[in-house]
Structures are given as C-alpha cells and as structure tokens.
mmCIF file of C-alpha atoms in Angstrom:
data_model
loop_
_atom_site.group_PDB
_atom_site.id
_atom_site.type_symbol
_atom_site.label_atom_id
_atom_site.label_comp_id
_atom_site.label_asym_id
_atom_site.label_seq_id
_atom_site.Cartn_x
_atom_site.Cartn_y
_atom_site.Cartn_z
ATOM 1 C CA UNK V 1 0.000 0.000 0.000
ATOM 2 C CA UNK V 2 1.131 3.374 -0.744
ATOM 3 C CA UNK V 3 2.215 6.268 1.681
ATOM 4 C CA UNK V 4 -0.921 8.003 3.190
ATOM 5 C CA UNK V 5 0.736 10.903 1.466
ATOM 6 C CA UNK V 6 1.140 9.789 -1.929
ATOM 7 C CA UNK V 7 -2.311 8.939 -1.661
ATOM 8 C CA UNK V 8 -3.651 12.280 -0.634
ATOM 9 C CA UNK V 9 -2.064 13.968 -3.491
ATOM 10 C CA UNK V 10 -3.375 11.260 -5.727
ATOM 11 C CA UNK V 11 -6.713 12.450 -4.327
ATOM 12 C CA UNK V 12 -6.327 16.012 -4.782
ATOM 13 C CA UNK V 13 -4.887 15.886 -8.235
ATOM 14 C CA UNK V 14 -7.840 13.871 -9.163
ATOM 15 C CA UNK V 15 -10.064 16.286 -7.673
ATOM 16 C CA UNK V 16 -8.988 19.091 -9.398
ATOM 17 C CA UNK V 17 -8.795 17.809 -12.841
ATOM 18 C CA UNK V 18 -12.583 16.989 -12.935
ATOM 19 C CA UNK V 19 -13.855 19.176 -15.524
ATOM 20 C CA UNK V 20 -17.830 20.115 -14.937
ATOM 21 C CA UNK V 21 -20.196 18.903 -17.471
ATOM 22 C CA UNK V 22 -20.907 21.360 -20.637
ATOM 23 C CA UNK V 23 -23.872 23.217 -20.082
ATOM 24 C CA UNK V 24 -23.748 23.930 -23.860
ATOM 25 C CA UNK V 25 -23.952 20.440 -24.707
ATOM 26 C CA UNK V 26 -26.512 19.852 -22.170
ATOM 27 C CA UNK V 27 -28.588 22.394 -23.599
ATOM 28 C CA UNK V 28 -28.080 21.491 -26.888
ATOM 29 C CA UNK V 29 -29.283 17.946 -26.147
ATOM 30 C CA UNK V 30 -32.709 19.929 -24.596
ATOM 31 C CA UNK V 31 -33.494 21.847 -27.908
ATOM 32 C CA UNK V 32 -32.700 18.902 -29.872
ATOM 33 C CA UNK V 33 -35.588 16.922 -27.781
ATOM 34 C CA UNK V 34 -37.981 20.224 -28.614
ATOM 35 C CA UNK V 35 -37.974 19.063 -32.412
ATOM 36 C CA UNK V 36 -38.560 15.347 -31.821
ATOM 37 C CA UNK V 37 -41.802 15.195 -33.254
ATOM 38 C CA UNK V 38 -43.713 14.471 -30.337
ATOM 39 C CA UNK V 39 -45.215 16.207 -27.074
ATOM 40 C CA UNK V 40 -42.551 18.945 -25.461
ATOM 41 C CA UNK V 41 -40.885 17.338 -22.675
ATOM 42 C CA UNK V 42 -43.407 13.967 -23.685
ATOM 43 C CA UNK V 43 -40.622 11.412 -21.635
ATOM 44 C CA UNK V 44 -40.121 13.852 -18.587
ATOM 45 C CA UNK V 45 -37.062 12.653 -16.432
ATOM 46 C CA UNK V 46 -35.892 10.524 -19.550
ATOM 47 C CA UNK V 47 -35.660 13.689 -21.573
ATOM 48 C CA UNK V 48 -33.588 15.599 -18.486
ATOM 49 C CA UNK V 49 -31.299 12.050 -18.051
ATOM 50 C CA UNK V 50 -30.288 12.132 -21.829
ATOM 51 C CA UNK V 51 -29.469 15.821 -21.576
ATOM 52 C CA UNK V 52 -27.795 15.573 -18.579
ATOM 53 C CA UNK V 53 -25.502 12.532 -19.921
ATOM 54 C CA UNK V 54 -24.807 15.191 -23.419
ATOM 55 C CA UNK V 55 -22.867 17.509 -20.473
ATOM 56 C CA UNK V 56 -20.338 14.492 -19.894
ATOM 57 C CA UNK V 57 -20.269 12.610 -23.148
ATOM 58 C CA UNK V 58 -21.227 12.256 -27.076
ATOM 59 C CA UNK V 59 -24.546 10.600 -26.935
ATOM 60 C CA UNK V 60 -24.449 7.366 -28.756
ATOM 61 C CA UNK V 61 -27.758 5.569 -29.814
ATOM 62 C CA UNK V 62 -26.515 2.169 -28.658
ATOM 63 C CA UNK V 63 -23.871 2.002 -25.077
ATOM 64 C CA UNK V 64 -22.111 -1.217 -23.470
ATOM 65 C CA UNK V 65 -23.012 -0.821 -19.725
ATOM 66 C CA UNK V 66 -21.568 -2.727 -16.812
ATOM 67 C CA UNK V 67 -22.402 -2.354 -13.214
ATOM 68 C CA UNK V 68 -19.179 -2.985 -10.256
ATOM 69 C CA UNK V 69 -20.549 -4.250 -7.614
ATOM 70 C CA UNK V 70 -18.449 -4.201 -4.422
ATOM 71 C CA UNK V 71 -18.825 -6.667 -1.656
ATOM 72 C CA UNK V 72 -17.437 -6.094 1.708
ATOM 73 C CA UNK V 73 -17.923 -7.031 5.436
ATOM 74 C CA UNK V 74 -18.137 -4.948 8.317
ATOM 75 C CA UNK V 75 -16.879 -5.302 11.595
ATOM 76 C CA UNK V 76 -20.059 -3.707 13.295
ATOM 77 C CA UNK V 77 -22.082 -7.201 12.549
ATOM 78 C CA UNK V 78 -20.536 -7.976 16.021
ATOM 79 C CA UNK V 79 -23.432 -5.702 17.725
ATOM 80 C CA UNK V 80 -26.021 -7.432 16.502
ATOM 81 C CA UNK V 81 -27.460 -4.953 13.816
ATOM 82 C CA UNK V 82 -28.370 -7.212 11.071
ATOM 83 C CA UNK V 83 -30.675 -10.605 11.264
ATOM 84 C CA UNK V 84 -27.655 -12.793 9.471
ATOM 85 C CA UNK V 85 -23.827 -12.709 9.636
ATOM 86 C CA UNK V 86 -20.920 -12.058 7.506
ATOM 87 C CA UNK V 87 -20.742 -15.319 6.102
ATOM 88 C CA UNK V 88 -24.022 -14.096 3.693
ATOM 89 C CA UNK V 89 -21.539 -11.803 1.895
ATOM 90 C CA UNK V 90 -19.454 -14.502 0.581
ATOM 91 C CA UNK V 91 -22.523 -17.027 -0.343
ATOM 92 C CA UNK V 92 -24.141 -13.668 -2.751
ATOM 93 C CA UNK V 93 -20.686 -12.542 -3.861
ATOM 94 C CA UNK V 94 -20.026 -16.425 -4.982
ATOM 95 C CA UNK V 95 -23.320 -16.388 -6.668
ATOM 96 C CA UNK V 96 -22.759 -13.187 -8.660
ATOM 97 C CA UNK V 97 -19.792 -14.497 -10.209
ATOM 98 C CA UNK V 98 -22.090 -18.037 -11.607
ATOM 99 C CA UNK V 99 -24.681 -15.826 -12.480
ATOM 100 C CA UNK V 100 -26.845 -16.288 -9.729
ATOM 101 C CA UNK V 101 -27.306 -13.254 -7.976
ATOM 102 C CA UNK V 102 -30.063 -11.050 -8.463
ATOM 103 C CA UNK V 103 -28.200 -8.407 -9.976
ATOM 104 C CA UNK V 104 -27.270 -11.192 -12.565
ATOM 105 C CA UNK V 105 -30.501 -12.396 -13.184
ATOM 106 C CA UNK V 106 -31.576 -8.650 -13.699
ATOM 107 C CA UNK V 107 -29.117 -7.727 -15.893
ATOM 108 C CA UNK V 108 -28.998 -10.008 -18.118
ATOM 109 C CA UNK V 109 -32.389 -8.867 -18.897
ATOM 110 C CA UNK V 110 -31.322 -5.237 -19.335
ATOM 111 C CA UNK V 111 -28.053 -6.431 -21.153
ATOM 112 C CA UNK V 112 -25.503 -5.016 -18.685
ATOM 113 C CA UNK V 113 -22.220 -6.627 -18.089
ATOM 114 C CA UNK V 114 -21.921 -7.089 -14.075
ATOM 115 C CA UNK V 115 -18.548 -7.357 -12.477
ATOM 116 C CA UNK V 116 -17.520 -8.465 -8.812
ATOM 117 C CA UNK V 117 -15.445 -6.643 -6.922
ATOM 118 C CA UNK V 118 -13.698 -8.113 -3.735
ATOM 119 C CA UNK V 119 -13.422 -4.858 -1.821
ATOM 120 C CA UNK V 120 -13.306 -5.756 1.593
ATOM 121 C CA UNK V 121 -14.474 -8.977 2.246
ATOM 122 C CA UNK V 122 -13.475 -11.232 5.148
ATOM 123 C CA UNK V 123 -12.839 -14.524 2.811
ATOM 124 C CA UNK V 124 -11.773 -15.209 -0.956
ATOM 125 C CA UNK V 125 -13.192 -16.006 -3.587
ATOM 126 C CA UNK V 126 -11.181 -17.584 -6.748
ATOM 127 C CA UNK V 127 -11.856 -15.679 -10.247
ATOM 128 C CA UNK V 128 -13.151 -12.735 -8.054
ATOM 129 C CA UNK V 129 -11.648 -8.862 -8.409
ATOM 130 C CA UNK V 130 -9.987 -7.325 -5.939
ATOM 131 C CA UNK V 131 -8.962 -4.418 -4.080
ATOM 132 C CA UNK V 132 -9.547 -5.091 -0.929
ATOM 133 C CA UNK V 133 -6.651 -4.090 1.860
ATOM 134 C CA UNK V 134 -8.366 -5.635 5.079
ATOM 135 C CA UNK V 135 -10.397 -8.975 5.837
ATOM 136 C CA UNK V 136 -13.657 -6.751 6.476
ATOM 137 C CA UNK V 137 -13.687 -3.509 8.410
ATOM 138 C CA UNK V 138 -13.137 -2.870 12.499
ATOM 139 C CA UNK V 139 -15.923 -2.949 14.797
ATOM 140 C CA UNK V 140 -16.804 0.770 14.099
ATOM 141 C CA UNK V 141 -18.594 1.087 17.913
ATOM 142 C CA UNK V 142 -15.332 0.398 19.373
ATOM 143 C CA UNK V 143 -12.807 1.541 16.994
ATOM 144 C CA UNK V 144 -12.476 3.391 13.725
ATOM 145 C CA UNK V 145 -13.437 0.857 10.909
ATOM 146 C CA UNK V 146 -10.518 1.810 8.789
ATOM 147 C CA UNK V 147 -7.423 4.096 9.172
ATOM 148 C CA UNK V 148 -7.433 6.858 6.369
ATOM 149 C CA UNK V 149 -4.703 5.055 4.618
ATOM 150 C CA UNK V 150 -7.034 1.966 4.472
ATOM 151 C CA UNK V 151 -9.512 4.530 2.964
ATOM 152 C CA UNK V 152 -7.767 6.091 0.479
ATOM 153 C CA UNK V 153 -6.526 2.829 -0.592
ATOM 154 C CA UNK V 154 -9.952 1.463 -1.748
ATOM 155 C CA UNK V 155 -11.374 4.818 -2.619
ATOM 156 C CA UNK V 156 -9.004 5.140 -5.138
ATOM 157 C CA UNK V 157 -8.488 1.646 -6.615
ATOM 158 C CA UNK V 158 -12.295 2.078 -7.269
ATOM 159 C CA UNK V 159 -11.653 5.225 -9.261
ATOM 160 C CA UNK V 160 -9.148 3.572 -11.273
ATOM 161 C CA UNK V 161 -11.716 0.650 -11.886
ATOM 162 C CA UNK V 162 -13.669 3.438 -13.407
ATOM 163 C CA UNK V 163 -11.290 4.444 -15.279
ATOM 164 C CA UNK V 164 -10.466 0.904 -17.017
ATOM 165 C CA UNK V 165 -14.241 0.007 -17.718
ATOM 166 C CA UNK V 166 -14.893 3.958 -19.052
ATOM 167 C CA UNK V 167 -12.438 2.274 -22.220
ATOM 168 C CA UNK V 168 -15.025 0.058 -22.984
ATOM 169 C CA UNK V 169 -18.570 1.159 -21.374
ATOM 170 C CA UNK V 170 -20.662 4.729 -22.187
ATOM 171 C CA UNK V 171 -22.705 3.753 -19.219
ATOM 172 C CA UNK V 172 -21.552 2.655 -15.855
ATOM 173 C CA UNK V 173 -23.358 1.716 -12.096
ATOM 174 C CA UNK V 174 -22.010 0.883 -8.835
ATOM 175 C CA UNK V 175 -23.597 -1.725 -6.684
ATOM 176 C CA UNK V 176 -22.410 -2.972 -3.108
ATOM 177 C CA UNK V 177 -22.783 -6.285 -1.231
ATOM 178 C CA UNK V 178 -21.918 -6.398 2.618
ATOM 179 C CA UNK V 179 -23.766 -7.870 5.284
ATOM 180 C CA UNK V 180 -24.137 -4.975 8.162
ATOM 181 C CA UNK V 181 -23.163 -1.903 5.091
ATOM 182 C CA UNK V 182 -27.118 -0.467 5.712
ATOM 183 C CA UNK V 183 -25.580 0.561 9.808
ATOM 184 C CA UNK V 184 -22.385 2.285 8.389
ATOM 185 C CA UNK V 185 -24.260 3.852 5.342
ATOM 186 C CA UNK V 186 -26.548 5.273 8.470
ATOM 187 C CA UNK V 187 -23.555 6.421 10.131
ATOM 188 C CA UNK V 188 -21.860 8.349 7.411
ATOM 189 C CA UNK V 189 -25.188 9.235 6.533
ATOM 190 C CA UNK V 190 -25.936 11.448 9.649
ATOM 191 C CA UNK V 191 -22.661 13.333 9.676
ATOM 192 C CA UNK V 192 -22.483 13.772 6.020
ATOM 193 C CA UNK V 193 -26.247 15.769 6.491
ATOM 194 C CA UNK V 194 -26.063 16.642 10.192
ATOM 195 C CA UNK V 195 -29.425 14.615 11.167
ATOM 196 C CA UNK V 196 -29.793 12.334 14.148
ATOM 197 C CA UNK V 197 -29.313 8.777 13.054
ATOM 198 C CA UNK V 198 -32.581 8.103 13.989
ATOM 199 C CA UNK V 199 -34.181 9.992 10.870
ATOM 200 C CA UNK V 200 -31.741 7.817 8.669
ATOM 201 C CA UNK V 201 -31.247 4.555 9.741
ATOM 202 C CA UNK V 202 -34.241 1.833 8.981
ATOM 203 C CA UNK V 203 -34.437 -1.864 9.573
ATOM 204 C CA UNK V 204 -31.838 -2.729 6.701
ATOM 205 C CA UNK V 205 -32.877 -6.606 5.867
ATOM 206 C CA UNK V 206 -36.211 -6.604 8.054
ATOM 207 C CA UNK V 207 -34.779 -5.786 11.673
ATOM 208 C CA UNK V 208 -37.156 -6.081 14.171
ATOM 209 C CA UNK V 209 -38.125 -2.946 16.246
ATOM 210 C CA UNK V 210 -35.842 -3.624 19.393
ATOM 211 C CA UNK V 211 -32.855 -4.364 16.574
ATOM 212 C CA UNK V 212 -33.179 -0.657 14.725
ATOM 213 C CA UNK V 213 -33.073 0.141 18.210
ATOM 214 C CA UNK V 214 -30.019 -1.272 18.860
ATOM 215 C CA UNK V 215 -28.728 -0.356 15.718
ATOM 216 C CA UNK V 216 -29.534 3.473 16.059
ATOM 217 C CA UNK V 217 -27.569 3.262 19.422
ATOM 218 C CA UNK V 218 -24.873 1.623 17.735
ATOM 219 C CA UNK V 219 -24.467 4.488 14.994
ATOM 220 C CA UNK V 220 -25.127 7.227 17.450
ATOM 221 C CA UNK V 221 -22.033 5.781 19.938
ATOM 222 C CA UNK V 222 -19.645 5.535 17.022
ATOM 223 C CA UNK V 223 -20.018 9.049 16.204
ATOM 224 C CA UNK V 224 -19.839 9.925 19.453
ATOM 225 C CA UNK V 225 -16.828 8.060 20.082
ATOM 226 C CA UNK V 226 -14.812 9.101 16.770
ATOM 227 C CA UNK V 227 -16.175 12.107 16.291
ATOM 228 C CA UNK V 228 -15.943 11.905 12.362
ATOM 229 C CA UNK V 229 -15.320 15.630 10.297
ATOM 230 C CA UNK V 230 -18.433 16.441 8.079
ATOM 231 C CA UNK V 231 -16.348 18.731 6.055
ATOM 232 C CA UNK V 232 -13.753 15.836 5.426
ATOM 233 C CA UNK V 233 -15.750 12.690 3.501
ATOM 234 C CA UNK V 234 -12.618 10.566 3.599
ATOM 235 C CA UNK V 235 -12.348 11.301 7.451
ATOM 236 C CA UNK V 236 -15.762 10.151 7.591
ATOM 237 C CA UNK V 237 -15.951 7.325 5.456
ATOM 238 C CA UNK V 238 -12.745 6.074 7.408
ATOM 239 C CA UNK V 239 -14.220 6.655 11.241
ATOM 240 C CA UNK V 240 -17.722 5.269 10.110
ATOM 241 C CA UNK V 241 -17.751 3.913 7.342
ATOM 242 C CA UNK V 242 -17.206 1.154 5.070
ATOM 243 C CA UNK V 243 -15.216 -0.419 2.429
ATOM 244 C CA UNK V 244 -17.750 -0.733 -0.214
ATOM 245 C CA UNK V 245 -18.738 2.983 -0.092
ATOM 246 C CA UNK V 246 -14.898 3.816 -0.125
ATOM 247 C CA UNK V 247 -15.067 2.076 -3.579
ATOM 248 C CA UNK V 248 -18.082 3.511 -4.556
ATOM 249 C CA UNK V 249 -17.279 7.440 -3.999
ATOM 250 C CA UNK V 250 -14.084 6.415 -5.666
ATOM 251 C CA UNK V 251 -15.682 4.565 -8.676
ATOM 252 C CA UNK V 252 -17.996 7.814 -8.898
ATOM 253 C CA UNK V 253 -14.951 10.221 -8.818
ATOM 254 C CA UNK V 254 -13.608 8.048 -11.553
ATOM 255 C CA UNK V 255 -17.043 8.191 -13.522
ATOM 256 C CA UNK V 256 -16.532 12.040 -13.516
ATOM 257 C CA UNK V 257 -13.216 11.929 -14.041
ATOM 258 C CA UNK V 258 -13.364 9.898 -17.574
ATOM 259 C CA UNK V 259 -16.418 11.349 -19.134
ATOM 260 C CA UNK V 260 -18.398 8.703 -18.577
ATOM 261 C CA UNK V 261 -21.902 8.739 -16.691
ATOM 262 C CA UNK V 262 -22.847 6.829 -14.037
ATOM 263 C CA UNK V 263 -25.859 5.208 -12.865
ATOM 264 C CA UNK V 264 -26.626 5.139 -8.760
ATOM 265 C CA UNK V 265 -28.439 2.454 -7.271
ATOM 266 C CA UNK V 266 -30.125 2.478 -4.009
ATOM 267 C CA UNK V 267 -29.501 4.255 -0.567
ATOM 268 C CA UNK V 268 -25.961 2.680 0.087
ATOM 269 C CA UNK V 269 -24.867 3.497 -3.434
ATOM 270 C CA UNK V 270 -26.397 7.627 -3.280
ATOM 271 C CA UNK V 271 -24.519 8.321 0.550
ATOM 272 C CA UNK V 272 -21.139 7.193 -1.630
ATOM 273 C CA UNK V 273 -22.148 9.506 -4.343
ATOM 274 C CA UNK V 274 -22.889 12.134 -1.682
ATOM 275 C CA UNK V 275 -19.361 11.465 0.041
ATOM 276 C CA UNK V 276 -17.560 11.669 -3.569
ATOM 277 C CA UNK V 277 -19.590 15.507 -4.595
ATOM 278 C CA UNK V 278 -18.428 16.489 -1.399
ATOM 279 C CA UNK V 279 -15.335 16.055 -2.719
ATOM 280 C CA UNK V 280 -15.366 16.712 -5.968
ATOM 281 C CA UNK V 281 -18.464 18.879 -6.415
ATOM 282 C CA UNK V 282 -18.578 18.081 -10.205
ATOM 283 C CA UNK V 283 -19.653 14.814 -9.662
ATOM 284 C CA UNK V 284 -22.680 15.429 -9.846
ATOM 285 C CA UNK V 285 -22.981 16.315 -13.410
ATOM 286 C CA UNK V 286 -21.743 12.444 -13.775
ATOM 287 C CA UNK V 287 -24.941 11.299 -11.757
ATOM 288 C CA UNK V 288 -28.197 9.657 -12.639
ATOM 289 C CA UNK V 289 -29.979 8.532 -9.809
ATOM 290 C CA UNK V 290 -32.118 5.455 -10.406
ATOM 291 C CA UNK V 291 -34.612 5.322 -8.024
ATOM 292 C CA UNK V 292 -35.509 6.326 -4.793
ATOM 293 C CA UNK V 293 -34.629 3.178 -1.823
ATOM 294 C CA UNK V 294 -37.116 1.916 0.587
ATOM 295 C CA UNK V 295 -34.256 3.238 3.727
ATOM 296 C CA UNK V 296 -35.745 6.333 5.364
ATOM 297 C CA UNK V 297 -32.542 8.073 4.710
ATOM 298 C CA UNK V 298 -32.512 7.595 1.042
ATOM 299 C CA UNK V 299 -35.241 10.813 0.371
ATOM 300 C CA UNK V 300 -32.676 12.871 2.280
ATOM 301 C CA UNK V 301 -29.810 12.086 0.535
ATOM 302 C CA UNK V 302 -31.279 12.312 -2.789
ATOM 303 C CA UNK V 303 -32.433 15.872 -1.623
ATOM 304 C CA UNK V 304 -28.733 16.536 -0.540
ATOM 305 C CA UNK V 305 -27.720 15.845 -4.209
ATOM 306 C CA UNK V 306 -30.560 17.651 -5.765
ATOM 307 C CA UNK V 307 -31.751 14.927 -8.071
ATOM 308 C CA UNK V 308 -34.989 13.379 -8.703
ATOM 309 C CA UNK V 309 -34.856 9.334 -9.045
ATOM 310 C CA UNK V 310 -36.760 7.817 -12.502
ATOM 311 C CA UNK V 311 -38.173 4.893 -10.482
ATOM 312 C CA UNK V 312 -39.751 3.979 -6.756
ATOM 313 C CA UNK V 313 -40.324 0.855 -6.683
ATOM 314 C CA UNK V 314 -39.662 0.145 -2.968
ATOM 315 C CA UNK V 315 -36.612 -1.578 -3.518
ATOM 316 C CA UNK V 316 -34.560 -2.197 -0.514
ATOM 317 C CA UNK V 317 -32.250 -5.102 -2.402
ATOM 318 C CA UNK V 318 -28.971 -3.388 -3.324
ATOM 319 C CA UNK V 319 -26.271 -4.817 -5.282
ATOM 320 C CA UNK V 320 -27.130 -2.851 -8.407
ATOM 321 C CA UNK V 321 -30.102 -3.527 -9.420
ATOM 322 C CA UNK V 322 -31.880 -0.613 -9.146
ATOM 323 C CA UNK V 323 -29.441 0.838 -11.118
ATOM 324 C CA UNK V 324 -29.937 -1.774 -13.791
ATOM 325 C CA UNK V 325 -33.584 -1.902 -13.472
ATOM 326 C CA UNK V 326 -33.244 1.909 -15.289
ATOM 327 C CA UNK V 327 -30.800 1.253 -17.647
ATOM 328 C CA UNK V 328 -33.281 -0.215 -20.484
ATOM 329 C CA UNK V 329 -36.115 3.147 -19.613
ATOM 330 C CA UNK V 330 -32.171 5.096 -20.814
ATOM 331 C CA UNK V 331 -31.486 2.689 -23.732
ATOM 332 C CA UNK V 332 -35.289 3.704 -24.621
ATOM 333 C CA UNK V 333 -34.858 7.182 -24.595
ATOM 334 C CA UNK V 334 -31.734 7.292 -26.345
ATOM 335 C CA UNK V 335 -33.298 4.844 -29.039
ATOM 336 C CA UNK V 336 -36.176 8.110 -29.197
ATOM 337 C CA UNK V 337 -33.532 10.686 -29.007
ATOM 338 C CA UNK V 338 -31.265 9.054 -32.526
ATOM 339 C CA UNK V 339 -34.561 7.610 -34.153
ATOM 340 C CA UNK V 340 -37.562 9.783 -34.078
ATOM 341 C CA UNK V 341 -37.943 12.160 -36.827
ATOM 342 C CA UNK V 342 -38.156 16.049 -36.474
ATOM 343 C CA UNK V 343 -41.114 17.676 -36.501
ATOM 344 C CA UNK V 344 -40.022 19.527 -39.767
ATOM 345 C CA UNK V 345 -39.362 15.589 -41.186
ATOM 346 C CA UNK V 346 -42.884 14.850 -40.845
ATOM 347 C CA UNK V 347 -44.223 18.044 -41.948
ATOM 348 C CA UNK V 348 -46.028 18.396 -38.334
ATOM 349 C CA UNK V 349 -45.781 21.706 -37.190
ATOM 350 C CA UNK V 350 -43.127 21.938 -34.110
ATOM 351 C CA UNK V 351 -45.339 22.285 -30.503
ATOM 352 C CA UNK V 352 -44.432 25.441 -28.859
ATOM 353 C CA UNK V 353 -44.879 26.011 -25.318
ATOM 354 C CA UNK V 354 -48.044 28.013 -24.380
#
C-alpha cells in the first residue's frame, strides 16, 4: 500500500482535474428533444437524463453498460445490527460471479455486463476482483473501521476501476454487497447531512423494532466516540464507514473523471455519491440517480444531491439492481432521441410552449 501521502495527493490531483459537465452540450441535447416530433418534454425525467448525460459525453444511440458491484464485510455485525452474519456476503458474492445473484438475473435482462469486486471482504473467492486491503472492516462502535490510509486505498483503486471500464462502457453503475453496510451507510449518513441517526437509519434486511433500536444506538455511539469531520468525507468514510462505499465514492470520482456517466443504485450506493460531490463537487454532473430506496434516509440524501430518481419501486435489495432496473427506460430514450424524426421531417408543425 502506498504512503498516506502519496495517496492524498493522488486524491487532490484527481479532484482538481474533474472538468464540470458542458452546459452547452446539455442544452443542446434539450433543444434537440424540442424538435422530436412528439409532445414537449413527452418522456419527462428521460428527456432531463439524456441531456444531462450530453454535459459528460457524445450521446451514442446504442452504449455497453456494466455495473461494479463491491462486496465487503463490516466489523459492526458484532453488535447485533443485522438478522444474518458475515458469512451471507461470501454465499451472494459467490453467486454473482455463476450468475446467480439477483443483480445477474436482472441484468442479463437489461443487457448489462456485471462485475464483482472483492473490496473488503473477510474470505476469498477464486476468479473474483480485488482491491480489498483488510479482511472486512473494524468494529466501528469500538474503533475506527478503517485508518485513512485503508480509505484512500480502496477509494481510489475504485476510481481507477472506473477508469479501465470507461475504455469500454458509455454507461456505468455501482452496486455494493456487505452484510451490516445499511448501519455504516446510516452512520456516514448522519454526519455527512447533520441529522440524528434516527431519521436515517431503517431496519436494513427486516430488523425487528428492538434491533433498529439497537442499531440506532450503535451508529449514534460511534459518532460519538470518533467524532468523524463532516467537512472531510474521507475522514468520515474512514471513522464510520465502510469499504464498499470507499469504492463507490471512488468509482464515482472516476465516472466524472473519464467522461463517462454513471448510474446510482439504491440508498448505500447515493450516501457514496454524496461522500464523492463532497469532494469533488462536479460529480454530480456524472450522476443519474435510479430510483428512490425503501431506507428512510434515502429521500434525504437524494435531496442533498438535488436529483430526482426515474423509479420507486420500494426496492430495498442493493447490489445494483436498481441501477440496472433503469438502464433499459435510458437505452429507450436514447433509441427516441437518434430515431424519431423532427417535426419539420414529418411536416407536423413543431409544438411550442403556451
């Protein structure tokens, strides 16, 4: 691993070469949709998605997509905040690489390429991707999960992950797999938007009410104990967090980094984005968010990145596939976008708004 140094000014020199999306191109894309021959603003959200995707990249009528999804275990499973233990992790994370997973099943569906990604799990798996630099994180109500090293480590490996599939992909997603990851999301969560962890944290995989109980007290004692800065994501991530959202604010840094836009999933996957435009504030122009997660927390954070979600469906399942459950309503509208004629092609005259 390298020097905690060498890795902050990796950090920072990705940082500042983000380049914000075009507004030119972005409106360009909008005026473009006013002469597709049919009802102004007729595919709402779609319409804004497309656009917003012109501001990072040429739009292309067909895109490869892939999701990463990163699986990693958490320490704070010891405290008896979820209904199963770690060893979950490995059984899903051995399924997505046969196919098995949900997020599999899903996308092959949507035809998007899904990829494992070994970022902090306790065992191994043969075949799988890694970047992991601990066996699963500490026990974040008695000690920080991960030392900012640690952190920067796996934050930026999934950046450069980014950076390898933007070669090959016009459309990229994030999941996360980690038995206990709904308690640190929580955690980072509250700091990240100053609210109680009681207005964020929900029953994760069906916690009964004396567990969110516990859980809530679990969150609120690890804050209290490490005291995480708000104004410092890494520092946050590192005190409170976990492994798989280090990837993920990483992988979305990278996203914005190479021009390419990115799909979020569910409430794990938008706190990561949140952590990486806190960072990097033009992240956001990279972002799509795919729906809106069943976690109480998850209509905060999407109001903390000022974007509206294309689906609510309820889902609560994570590992991408909320992100891949939009991907085909995006291949749709793009397929509308390159293939409808103009309102001057079919001799219609153009709607105007009234």
């Amino acid at each position: 691993m390298e020097e905690l140094e060498v890795l902050e000014q990796r950090l920072a020199e990705a940082v500042r070469a983000v380049q914000p999306a075009d507004q030119g191109k972005i409106e360009a894309a909008r005026r473009h949709w006013d002469m597709v021959a049919k009802p102004l603003h007729g595919l709402g959200l779609l319409e804004d998605t497309v656009a917003r995707m012109a501001g990072i990249a040429p739009l292309r009528r067909d895109i490869r997509k892939c999701v990463a999804t990163f699986c990693a275990d958490n320490g704070v499973v010891a405290e008896g905040v979820t209904q199963t233990d770690s060893g979950v992790t490995a059984v899903v994370a051995g399924n997505m690489l046969t196919g098995a997973a949900s997020v599999c099943c899903m996308a092959a569906v949507a035809g998007v390429e899904v990829m494992a990604v070994d970022a902090g799990m306790l065992t191994e798996i043969p075949g799988m991707r890694s970047i992991k630099v601990a066996r699963g994180t500490e026990n974040l109500a008695q000690r920080p999960a991960m030392t900012r090293r640690q952190c920067l480590s796996v934050l930026l490996a999934g950046m450069e992950l980014a950076g390898e599939l933007s070669g090959r992909c016009g459309l990229l997603a994030a999941g996360e797999m980690g038995i206990g990851n709904t308690t640190t999301t929580s955690a980072v969560a509250a700091v990240l938007l100053g609210r109680p962890a009681s207005e964020v944290t929900g029953r994760g995989a069906g916690l009964s009410g004396e567990g969110l109980a516990r859980k809530i007290a679990v969150i609120d004692r690890a804050i209290a104990l490490h005291r995480p800065d708000p104004a410092d994501p890494v520092d946050v991530i590192a005190k409170v967090g976990g492994y798989d959202i280090a990837a993920m604010a990483g992988f979305y840094l990278g996203c914005a980094l190479h021009r390419v836009p990115a799909v979020m999933d569910g409430f794990i996957s938008t706190v990561a984005a949140l952590a990486a435009v806190r960072l990097c504030p033009h992240v956001l122009g990279a972002l799509t968010a795919s729906h809106l997660s069943a976690e109480p927390g998850a209509g905060y954070v999407m109001e903390a990145l000022g974007l509206t979600p294309l689906l609510r469906l309820g889902m609560a399942l994570g590992e991408g596939t909320g992100a891949v459950s939009a991907m085909p309503l995006i291949d749709m509208a793009l397929r509308v976008c390159f293939d409808m004629p103009s309102f001057e092609a079919t001799g219609i005259d153009a709607y105007q708004p009234l």
